[in-house]
Amino acid sequence: HYAQLIKRNKVIAIARNSIGSRSRGCGWSDHSIHAERAVVKRLGDLSQLRGCVMVVVRINRNDELLSSKPCWDCERFLFKCMNEYGLRKVIYS
């Protein structure tokens, strides 16, 4: 999974699923950090989310586009980003 934040037709942050650790400041150890959270973390300043569109895609090893339906936890997180920080829309492949 890859996620990017777009604001005014410019990509302002890109991230992908990764393994987190407390030493990297992610708050989780030995668990994956989904692209949706990672891209917001990479952005840093939550106020920059206002007016952004997030695009999330999943690509297999043959470069084919797959469904990237969010997990329950990411759905809740994105709902909060929309309601509290002004994320405008999320598009999934």
Coordinates of C-alpha atoms in Angstrom, one line a residue:
H1 CA 0.0 0.0 0.0
Y2 CA 1.1 3.5 -0.8
A3 CA -0.6 6.8 0.2
Q4 CA 0.0 10.3 -0.9
L5 CA -1.5 13.6 0.2
I6 CA -2.3 16.1 -2.5
K7 CA -3.1 19.8 -1.9
R8 CA -3.7 22.3 -4.7
N9 CA -2.7 19.7 -7.3
K10 CA 0.7 19.2 -5.6
V11 CA 1.9 16.0 -3.8
I12 CA 3.0 17.2 -0.4
A13 CA 3.7 13.8 1.3
I14 CA 4.1 10.1 0.2
A15 CA 4.4 7.0 2.4
R16 CA 3.9 3.3 2.4
N17 CA 3.2 0.5 4.8
S18 CA 6.2 -0.1 7.0
I19 CA 7.3 -1.7 10.3
G20 CA 7.2 0.7 13.2
S21 CA 9.4 0.9 16.3
R22 CA 9.5 3.1 19.4
S23 CA 13.0 4.2 18.5
R24 CA 11.6 5.8 15.3
G25 CA 9.0 7.5 17.3
C26 CA 6.1 5.6 15.8
G27 CA 4.6 4.4 19.1
W28 CA 4.4 0.7 18.0
S29 CA 7.0 -1.9 18.1
D30 CA 7.0 -4.9 15.7
H31 CA 3.7 -3.9 14.2
S32 CA 3.0 -2.5 10.8
I33 CA 2.1 1.2 10.3
H34 CA -0.4 1.5 7.5
A35 CA 0.3 3.9 4.7
E36 CA -2.7 6.1 5.7
R37 CA -1.1 6.8 9.1
A38 CA 2.4 6.9 7.8
V39 CA 1.7 9.7 5.3
V40 CA 0.0 11.8 7.9
K41 CA 3.0 11.3 10.2
R42 CA 5.4 12.2 7.4
L43 CA 3.4 15.4 6.8
G44 CA 4.1 16.3 10.4
D45 CA 1.8 19.3 10.9
L46 CA -1.8 18.3 11.1
S47 CA -3.0 21.7 10.2
Q48 CA -1.6 21.1 6.7
L49 CA -4.3 18.4 6.2
R50 CA -7.0 21.0 5.6
G51 CA -8.1 20.8 2.0
C52 CA -6.0 17.8 1.2
V53 CA -7.0 14.7 -0.8
M54 CA -5.4 11.4 0.2
V55 CA -4.9 8.7 -2.5
V56 CA -4.2 5.2 -1.4
V57 CA -3.3 2.4 -3.8
R58 CA -2.2 -1.2 -3.6
I59 CA 0.0 -2.6 -6.3
N60 CA 1.1 -6.2 -6.6
R61 CA 4.5 -7.5 -7.7
N62 CA 3.3 -7.5 -11.4
D63 CA 2.5 -3.8 -11.1
E64 CA -1.2 -4.5 -11.2
L65 CA -3.6 -2.3 -9.2
L66 CA -5.5 -4.1 -6.4
S67 CA -8.2 -3.1 -4.0
S68 CA -6.9 -1.2 -1.1
K69 CA -9.9 -1.3 1.2
P70 CA -9.0 0.3 4.6
C71 CA -8.9 -1.7 7.8
W72 CA -11.3 -0.7 10.6
D73 CA -8.6 1.2 12.5
C74 CA -7.6 3.3 9.5
E75 CA -11.2 4.1 8.7
R76 CA -11.6 5.5 12.2
F77 CA -8.3 7.4 11.9
L78 CA -9.3 8.9 8.5
F79 CA -12.8 9.9 9.8
K80 CA -11.1 11.8 12.6
C81 CA -8.7 13.5 10.1
M82 CA -11.7 14.6 8.1
N83 CA -13.8 15.8 11.0
E84 CA -11.1 17.4 13.1
Y85 CA -8.3 18.4 10.7
G86 CA -10.1 19.1 7.4
L87 CA -8.9 16.3 5.2
R88 CA -11.3 16.7 2.3
K89 CA -11.5 13.3 0.7
V90 CA -9.8 9.8 0.6
I91 CA -9.6 7.8 -2.6
Y92 CA -8.8 4.1 -2.6
S93 CA -7.9 1.9 -5.6

